[in-house]
Amino acid sequence: MPVLTPAADDFPRWYQDVLTKAKLAENGPARGTMVIRPNGYAIWERMQAEIDARIKAAGAQNAYFPLLIPMSFFEREAEHVEGFSPELAVVTHGGGKELAEPLAIRPTSEAVIGEYMAKWVDSYRDLPLLLNQWANVVRWELRPRTFLRTTEFLWQEGHTAHAHEHDARDYARTILRDVYHDFLRNVLAVPVLVGRKTARERFAGAANTMTCEGIMRDGKALQMATSHELGQRFSRAFNITYASATGSTELCWTTSWGASTRMLGGLIMCHGDDHGLVVPPALAPVQVAVVVVKDIDGAVTRAGSALAERLRAAGARVRLDANVEQAFGWRATDWDLQGVPIRVELGPRDLDGNAAVLYRRDTREKTTVGLDGVVDAVLRLLGDIQQNMLAAAGARTEARITDCATLDEAREAAQTGVARVPWEVVGPGGEEDLAASGVTVRCLQREDGSLPDADDDAGALAYAARAY
Amino acid sequence: MPVLTPAADDFPRWYQDVLTKAKLAENGPARGTMVIRPNGYAIWERMQAEIDARIKAAGAQNAYFPLLIPMSFFEREAEHVEGFSPELAVVTHGGGKELAEPLAIRPTSEAVIGEYMAKWVDSYRDLPLLLNQWANVVRWELRPRTFLRTTEFLWQEGHTAHAHEHDARDYARTILRDVYHDFLRNVLAVPVLVGRKTARERFAGAANTMTCEGIMRDGKALQMATSHELGQRFSRAFNITYASATGSTELCWTTSWGASTRMLGGLIMCHGDDHGLVVPPALAPVQVAVVVVKDIDGAVTRAGSALAERLRAAGARVRLDANVEQAFGWRATDWDLQGVPIRVELGPRDLDGNAAVLYRRDTREKTTVGLDGVVDAVLRLLGDIQQNMLAAAGARTEARITDCATLDEAREAAQTGVARVPWEVVGPGGEEDLAASGVTVRCLQREDGSLPDADDDAGALAYAARAY
């Protein structure tokens, strides 16, 4: 009996099996919430570290704003309140008393951060104001699914204020490219489609939403990260103004951008296989498991431990598994489930032969390497696996994309993958048509892959798919 | 006019001034909540990094549990619900509807984590289970004060389950000593009193609470971190059991332990002075500010930049301040406010003399050093400042402690500092007496400084003080 339901048989059940068997997460007691277990959280911590370093390199500073936001704050920006009202969790009682004004648990923090930006920005010298926070948010979910749609999730949300429209425009694109796209491609090994959202799919209150869309193994799309130009809507609603060099009072231009624990779902569904999770080396909390196959007098364990130390000294993230009381097969299955990129297997016979077996999780191939060459071989293999996972995911994504010339063709193609169709063929009307059959326009892209500047950019291509 | 209200004139107002002028934090829109600004959050991130590394070294793994906890969970442990009920924030509406069962925002996570420990522990082989989470919690505060008592705060909370009482006992002490005491003393440079809480001051539901108490510059105590033995109360309430090696079903012994953003308040009040914050080098996000005093042709800025690079290469956390359009005095005042341990000041005349001025924030002394010797001098000075700050805080703490033989003496001494008085002189009755005049027993310690094993440990000394 296989450990997991085969993905080809029942993809949602396979996904659920991976979550459970790899001990990544499970449902929380309140509907739609989740518990992120240590195996899942260790991956999230690595995601945080990689993204946080890129955000800081882009000049933003971390801060923290309150979880609880007075309801009146939301009501200041009309589209924002309309978009988020149905999803709010509301605190009506505190300290044993009913509150005079109910408090919303933040579903996102534009409203509260807008209030403080207005206080902190006086003159053009205070701009740009580049803030980010790592936080939990709550959005009531009708159809919750672990990591993909949960009532509470963890994320980072960046919020910036700029003097001019082009500054905000450039910064929102810098974040999209240098933080999200770079992380998703070069760390997560997910070859995302980068594009502009249609008016229908925009963030509530945004003038322009840009997205990174990953294509999962079942052909469905997953929005992995978004960056929004908010125009002057929030600065008008919250009075975020600055004195220009000439002394005039001007409204700021703001942006916001976020990526969440949803990326853990993307990791599973983009790279996972029937043996479990497959984690790219650049992301993996454990890159190499040194596994003592069996041992009689402690000699193999000592050799394994020494090997683990040499690998650590070379900069790899290593775990030693010398738990020889448990059957090797059981442990190998578990390392597979957790998606650790490389296993170095060492048994008494290997040691006699002064060699070890290298197992790579992505292709499940084994090779035998002399003990002196293990460190070099592992470092080389980590790089190979990273490249191979991106290339393989790229090939799978390409194979899912079908060029379509009509709305009917697009609807058909989107049943099993992604339809690439001229936006002028779809348009807002066609988009509603597609939505009726569960297909959404994930993003618009120019033919050269660049971002359209407007909703009706001539020659833009629409990518339409079913989505998580 | 001084930048800050002098601490000797009005300590609470001085504290508030430091928060504002150093741009550390301000009040949130909902009562009792706070906004942690980038200057404050950067310090919190350093606290997190240092504590997180120690927690991982102690073998615990990070995980994440939900913010929202069904009210019924709290009711399972009688003392726990009694302690926390008055402080709960309650969500009654979600997704536009009234909820069938109200959800509490976690004030702490023993209840929800107990539920999952019960699922995850089967046999003695699963023990110890060592978990930690970094999270926000909400406790309704009647007298909020930024960092010290806020309705929402950030913290880490560790939760562990063990097979035997002595395992839980040892682990709670390991965390107290190797995580909290080590961090507070060697990073935060706060010479805390480590002791046992009296029954009156224990965590709601704990069998034993151990604490690290810092003495602030005004003589009041601040609880900086606590570690609790929870006995079998939560394992009984949540049915956290394991099969022993002989096959019998046994209740686990659990612990919990936490430290929060309150430590930022302790940092300010233990080390701060009339010029602002003073941050110990081991903690400081910026250890050295290289300040270009003035510049005409860019030569000083180039030299400052090169110096900053050399300091970075030597491992220091460095910021270059070449903002010569702003007056030097204004910038020096601001670096003082932020508490950056060392300034390296470089002006045209210094450069001509091939020298720079080193300013140390703790004593506010200046020395001139040849440019070739700056890196060595800075590294040495960082170590000196760290030692000096701990020694100075230790001397201030000692000076505040008065040995007392009677309850009246203790009450008197605790008006301006800490009374050290035999616990047998105080007792639970005397403790209530003291509480009536705003004095609490912060902790019990044996004469040799070790932790009492019981509430009535013979020869225990009580430390009594006013407290934040």
mmCIF file of C-alpha atoms in Angstrom, chain B residues 153-369:
data_model
loop_
_atom_site.group_PDB
_atom_site.id
_atom_site.type_symbol
_atom_site.label_atom_id
_atom_site.label_comp_id
_atom_site.label_asym_id
_atom_site.label_seq_id
_atom_site.Cartn_x
_atom_site.Cartn_y
_atom_site.Cartn_z
ATOM 1 C CA PHE B 153 1.842 42.290 22.777
ATOM 2 C CA LEU B 154 4.362 40.125 20.945
ATOM 3 C CA TRP B 155 6.136 37.253 22.638
ATOM 4 C CA GLN B 156 7.431 33.745 22.414
ATOM 5 C CA GLU B 157 5.675 31.069 24.398
ATOM 6 C CA GLY B 158 7.247 27.665 24.900
ATOM 7 C CA HIS B 159 5.148 24.618 25.740
ATOM 8 C CA THR B 160 6.603 21.236 26.575
ATOM 9 C CA ALA B 161 5.410 17.806 27.702
ATOM 10 C CA HIS B 162 7.536 15.323 29.630
ATOM 11 C CA ALA B 163 7.268 11.800 30.987
ATOM 12 C CA HIS B 164 8.297 12.551 34.559
ATOM 13 C CA GLU B 165 8.008 15.382 37.030
ATOM 14 C CA HIS B 166 11.775 15.743 37.286
ATOM 15 C CA ASP B 167 12.092 16.017 33.487
ATOM 16 C CA ALA B 168 9.617 18.905 33.435
ATOM 17 C CA ARG B 169 11.286 20.454 36.459
ATOM 18 C CA ASP B 170 14.733 20.284 34.870
ATOM 19 C CA TYR B 171 13.562 21.632 31.528
ATOM 20 C CA ALA B 172 11.727 24.607 33.041
ATOM 21 C CA ARG B 173 14.992 25.437 34.867
ATOM 22 C CA THR B 174 17.102 24.936 31.744
ATOM 23 C CA ILE B 175 14.969 27.491 29.910
ATOM 24 C CA LEU B 176 15.119 29.905 32.846
ATOM 25 C CA ARG B 177 18.912 29.632 33.043
ATOM 26 C CA ASP B 178 20.178 28.968 29.504
ATOM 27 C CA VAL B 179 17.639 30.997 27.568
ATOM 28 C CA TYR B 180 16.312 33.831 29.717
ATOM 29 C CA HIS B 181 18.978 34.459 32.336
ATOM 30 C CA ASP B 182 21.774 34.048 29.810
ATOM 31 C CA PHE B 183 20.106 36.383 27.309
ATOM 32 C CA LEU B 184 19.133 39.018 29.880
ATOM 33 C CA ARG B 185 22.547 39.090 31.491
ATOM 34 C CA ASN B 186 24.875 38.620 28.537
ATOM 35 C CA VAL B 187 22.967 40.336 25.748
ATOM 36 C CA LEU B 188 20.585 42.790 27.418
ATOM 37 C CA ALA B 189 23.143 43.494 30.202
ATOM 38 C CA VAL B 190 20.358 43.444 32.819
ATOM 39 C CA PRO B 191 21.493 41.790 36.084
ATOM 40 C CA VAL B 192 18.201 40.096 37.013
ATOM 41 C CA LEU B 193 17.114 38.500 40.281
ATOM 42 C CA VAL B 194 16.238 34.885 39.499
ATOM 43 C CA GLY B 195 13.751 33.316 41.864
ATOM 44 C CA ARG B 196 10.529 31.499 42.599
ATOM 45 C CA LYS B 197 7.159 33.268 42.605
ATOM 46 C CA THR B 198 4.954 33.025 45.689
ATOM 47 C CA ALA B 199 1.584 31.282 45.385
ATOM 48 C CA ARG B 200 -0.061 34.699 45.107
ATOM 49 C CA GLU B 201 2.031 35.720 42.114
ATOM 50 C CA ARG B 202 2.020 32.452 40.184
ATOM 51 C CA PHE B 203 0.787 32.066 36.613
ATOM 52 C CA ALA B 204 -2.863 31.001 36.537
ATOM 53 C CA GLY B 205 -2.731 27.212 36.447
ATOM 54 C CA ALA B 206 0.939 26.747 37.308
ATOM 55 C CA ALA B 207 2.339 24.579 40.095
ATOM 56 C CA ASN B 208 5.492 26.711 40.162
ATOM 57 C CA THR B 209 6.450 29.934 38.418
ATOM 58 C CA MET B 210 10.088 30.992 38.205
ATOM 59 C CA THR B 211 11.019 34.502 37.170
ATOM 60 C CA CYS B 212 13.799 36.863 36.109
ATOM 61 C CA GLU B 213 13.179 40.261 37.714
ATOM 62 C CA GLY B 214 15.027 43.348 36.580
ATOM 63 C CA ILE B 215 15.396 46.433 38.782
ATOM 64 C CA MET B 216 14.775 49.630 36.868
ATOM 65 C CA ARG B 217 16.540 52.973 37.401
ATOM 66 C CA ASP B 218 13.641 54.236 39.516
ATOM 67 C CA GLY B 219 13.937 51.262 41.876
ATOM 68 C CA LYS B 220 10.832 49.470 40.650
ATOM 69 C CA ALA B 221 10.950 45.859 39.517
ATOM 70 C CA LEU B 222 10.008 44.526 36.107
ATOM 71 C CA GLN B 223 9.246 40.864 35.451
ATOM 72 C CA MET B 224 11.348 40.170 32.341
ATOM 73 C CA ALA B 225 10.626 36.484 31.662
ATOM 74 C CA THR B 226 8.955 33.543 33.409
ATOM 75 C CA SER B 227 9.158 29.754 33.259
ATOM 76 C CA HIS B 228 6.349 27.634 34.671
ATOM 77 C CA GLU B 229 6.035 24.055 35.867
ATOM 78 C CA LEU B 230 2.399 23.250 35.147
ATOM 79 C CA GLY B 231 2.420 19.916 36.946
ATOM 80 C CA GLN B 232 -0.304 17.628 35.571
ATOM 81 C CA ARG B 233 -3.089 20.200 35.580
ATOM 82 C CA PHE B 234 -3.145 20.821 31.855
ATOM 83 C CA SER B 235 -2.372 17.207 30.969
ATOM 84 C CA ARG B 236 -5.353 16.189 33.096
ATOM 85 C CA ALA B 237 -7.583 18.882 31.569
ATOM 86 C CA PHE B 238 -6.565 18.031 27.975
ATOM 87 C CA ASN B 239 -5.840 14.340 28.456
ATOM 88 C CA ILE B 240 -2.177 14.519 27.473
ATOM 89 C CA THR B 241 -1.168 10.928 28.205
ATOM 90 C CA TYR B 242 1.504 8.494 27.072
ATOM 91 C CA ALA B 243 2.012 4.754 27.120
ATOM 92 C CA SER B 244 4.999 3.997 29.331
ATOM 93 C CA ALA B 245 7.652 1.396 28.499
ATOM 94 C CA THR B 246 5.670 -1.094 30.575
ATOM 95 C CA GLY B 247 2.459 -0.313 28.706
ATOM 96 C CA SER B 248 0.671 1.681 31.414
ATOM 97 C CA THR B 249 -1.105 4.934 30.541
ATOM 98 C CA GLU B 250 0.428 7.931 32.303
ATOM 99 C CA LEU B 251 -0.314 11.646 32.450
ATOM 100 C CA CYS B 252 2.415 13.940 31.100
ATOM 101 C CA TRP B 253 4.043 16.736 33.066
ATOM 102 C CA THR B 254 4.005 20.037 31.187
ATOM 103 C CA THR B 255 5.801 23.372 31.271
ATOM 104 C CA SER B 256 5.348 26.777 29.641
ATOM 105 C CA TRP B 257 7.604 29.813 29.480
ATOM 106 C CA GLY B 258 7.573 33.210 27.839
ATOM 107 C CA ALA B 259 9.264 36.523 27.226
ATOM 108 C CA SER B 260 7.705 39.479 25.452
ATOM 109 C CA THR B 261 8.030 42.971 23.987
ATOM 110 C CA ARG B 262 7.893 44.071 27.625
ATOM 111 C CA MET B 263 11.669 43.522 27.545
ATOM 112 C CA LEU B 264 11.861 46.654 25.377
ATOM 113 C CA GLY B 265 10.435 48.574 28.317
ATOM 114 C CA GLY B 266 13.043 46.963 30.568
ATOM 115 C CA LEU B 267 15.823 47.945 28.175
ATOM 116 C CA ILE B 268 14.717 51.576 28.259
ATOM 117 C CA MET B 269 14.196 51.780 32.024
ATOM 118 C CA CYS B 270 17.276 49.810 33.070
ATOM 119 C CA HIS B 271 19.842 51.510 30.830
ATOM 120 C CA GLY B 272 18.324 54.737 29.532
ATOM 121 C CA ASP B 273 19.506 58.182 30.658
ATOM 122 C CA ASP B 274 18.591 61.821 30.150
ATOM 123 C CA HIS B 275 19.965 61.678 26.611
ATOM 124 C CA GLY B 276 17.783 58.750 25.582
ATOM 125 C CA LEU B 277 18.096 55.036 25.075
ATOM 126 C CA VAL B 278 21.382 53.218 25.750
ATOM 127 C CA VAL B 279 21.559 49.887 23.925
ATOM 128 C CA PRO B 280 24.155 47.271 24.882
ATOM 129 C CA PRO B 281 26.421 46.359 21.943
ATOM 130 C CA ALA B 282 25.488 42.658 21.945
ATOM 131 C CA LEU B 283 21.868 43.650 21.319
ATOM 132 C CA ALA B 284 22.190 46.800 19.232
ATOM 133 C CA PRO B 285 20.856 46.632 15.640
ATOM 134 C CA VAL B 286 23.367 49.401 14.919
ATOM 135 C CA GLN B 287 26.525 49.096 17.011
ATOM 136 C CA VAL B 288 28.525 51.841 15.356
ATOM 137 C CA ALA B 289 27.403 55.006 13.606
ATOM 138 C CA VAL B 290 30.152 56.434 11.421
ATOM 139 C CA VAL B 291 29.224 60.103 11.362
ATOM 140 C CA VAL B 292 30.649 62.497 8.790
ATOM 141 C CA VAL B 293 30.779 65.766 10.767
ATOM 142 C CA LYS B 294 31.045 67.959 7.694
ATOM 143 C CA ASP B 295 32.392 67.708 4.208
ATOM 144 C CA ILE B 296 33.218 70.077 1.371
ATOM 145 C CA ASP B 297 34.518 68.074 -1.539
ATOM 146 C CA GLY B 298 33.344 64.551 -0.641
ATOM 147 C CA ALA B 299 36.718 63.488 0.742
ATOM 148 C CA VAL B 300 35.463 63.018 4.310
ATOM 149 C CA THR B 301 32.429 61.071 3.121
ATOM 150 C CA ARG B 302 34.657 58.783 1.063
ATOM 151 C CA ALA B 303 36.904 58.205 4.060
ATOM 152 C CA GLY B 304 33.868 57.600 6.312
ATOM 153 C CA SER B 305 32.406 55.160 3.847
ATOM 154 C CA ALA B 306 35.697 53.251 3.618
ATOM 155 C CA LEU B 307 35.897 53.158 7.399
ATOM 156 C CA ALA B 308 32.328 51.855 7.656
ATOM 157 C CA GLU B 309 33.229 49.096 5.199
ATOM 158 C CA ARG B 310 36.283 48.106 7.213
ATOM 159 C CA LEU B 311 34.172 47.959 10.387
ATOM 160 C CA ARG B 312 31.547 45.835 8.627
ATOM 161 C CA ALA B 313 34.236 43.501 7.340
ATOM 162 C CA ALA B 314 35.384 43.103 10.954
ATOM 163 C CA GLY B 315 31.860 41.937 11.883
ATOM 164 C CA ALA B 316 30.337 45.093 13.387
ATOM 165 C CA ARG B 317 26.799 46.281 12.621
ATOM 166 C CA VAL B 318 27.449 49.713 11.129
ATOM 167 C CA ARG B 319 25.477 52.645 9.772
ATOM 168 C CA LEU B 320 27.087 55.470 7.796
ATOM 169 C CA ASP B 321 25.650 58.921 8.498
ATOM 170 C CA ALA B 322 26.915 61.218 5.744
ATOM 171 C CA ASN B 323 23.865 63.429 5.888
ATOM 172 C CA VAL B 324 25.981 66.598 6.109
ATOM 173 C CA GLU B 325 23.135 68.855 5.045
ATOM 174 C CA GLN B 326 21.752 68.354 8.539
ATOM 175 C CA ALA B 327 23.659 70.024 11.394
ATOM 176 C CA PHE B 328 26.079 67.684 13.170
ATOM 177 C CA GLY B 329 24.672 68.573 16.599
ATOM 178 C CA TRP B 330 21.185 67.552 15.584
ATOM 179 C CA ARG B 331 22.407 64.226 14.253
ATOM 180 C CA ALA B 332 24.569 63.555 17.319
ATOM 181 C CA THR B 333 21.528 64.182 19.536
ATOM 182 C CA ASP B 334 19.525 61.713 17.464
ATOM 183 C CA TRP B 335 22.162 58.964 17.626
ATOM 184 C CA ASP B 336 22.237 59.565 21.391
ATOM 185 C CA LEU B 337 18.442 59.234 21.573
ATOM 186 C CA GLN B 338 18.576 55.926 19.726
ATOM 187 C CA GLY B 339 21.257 54.645 22.085
ATOM 188 C CA VAL B 340 23.760 53.514 19.440
ATOM 189 C CA PRO B 341 26.767 52.301 21.505
ATOM 190 C CA ILE B 342 29.581 53.965 19.531
ATOM 191 C CA ARG B 343 29.884 56.946 17.231
ATOM 192 C CA VAL B 344 32.958 57.330 15.067
ATOM 193 C CA GLU B 345 33.020 61.037 14.209
ATOM 194 C CA LEU B 346 35.028 62.155 11.222
ATOM 195 C CA GLY B 347 35.447 65.751 10.064
ATOM 196 C CA PRO B 348 37.864 67.540 7.692
ATOM 197 C CA ARG B 349 40.316 68.346 10.478
ATOM 198 C CA ASP B 350 40.216 64.767 11.796
ATOM 199 C CA LEU B 351 40.953 63.532 8.287
ATOM 200 C CA ASP B 352 43.846 65.986 7.936
ATOM 201 C CA GLY B 353 45.216 64.600 11.184
ATOM 202 C CA ASN B 354 44.579 61.025 9.979
ATOM 203 C CA ALA B 355 42.410 60.444 13.057
ATOM 204 C CA ALA B 356 38.783 60.040 14.155
ATOM 205 C CA VAL B 357 36.893 60.699 17.375
ATOM 206 C CA LEU B 358 35.373 57.703 19.177
ATOM 207 C CA TYR B 359 32.340 58.470 21.304
ATOM 208 C CA ARG B 360 30.911 55.872 23.661
ATOM 209 C CA ARG B 361 27.232 56.266 24.501
ATOM 210 C CA ASP B 362 27.284 54.654 27.962
ATOM 211 C CA THR B 363 29.740 57.089 29.595
ATOM 212 C CA ARG B 364 29.566 59.764 26.857
ATOM 213 C CA GLU B 365 33.370 59.921 26.762
ATOM 214 C CA LYS B 366 35.332 60.847 23.653
ATOM 215 C CA THR B 367 38.790 59.733 22.602
ATOM 216 C CA THR B 368 40.808 60.425 19.485
ATOM 217 C CA VAL B 369 42.209 57.441 17.614
#
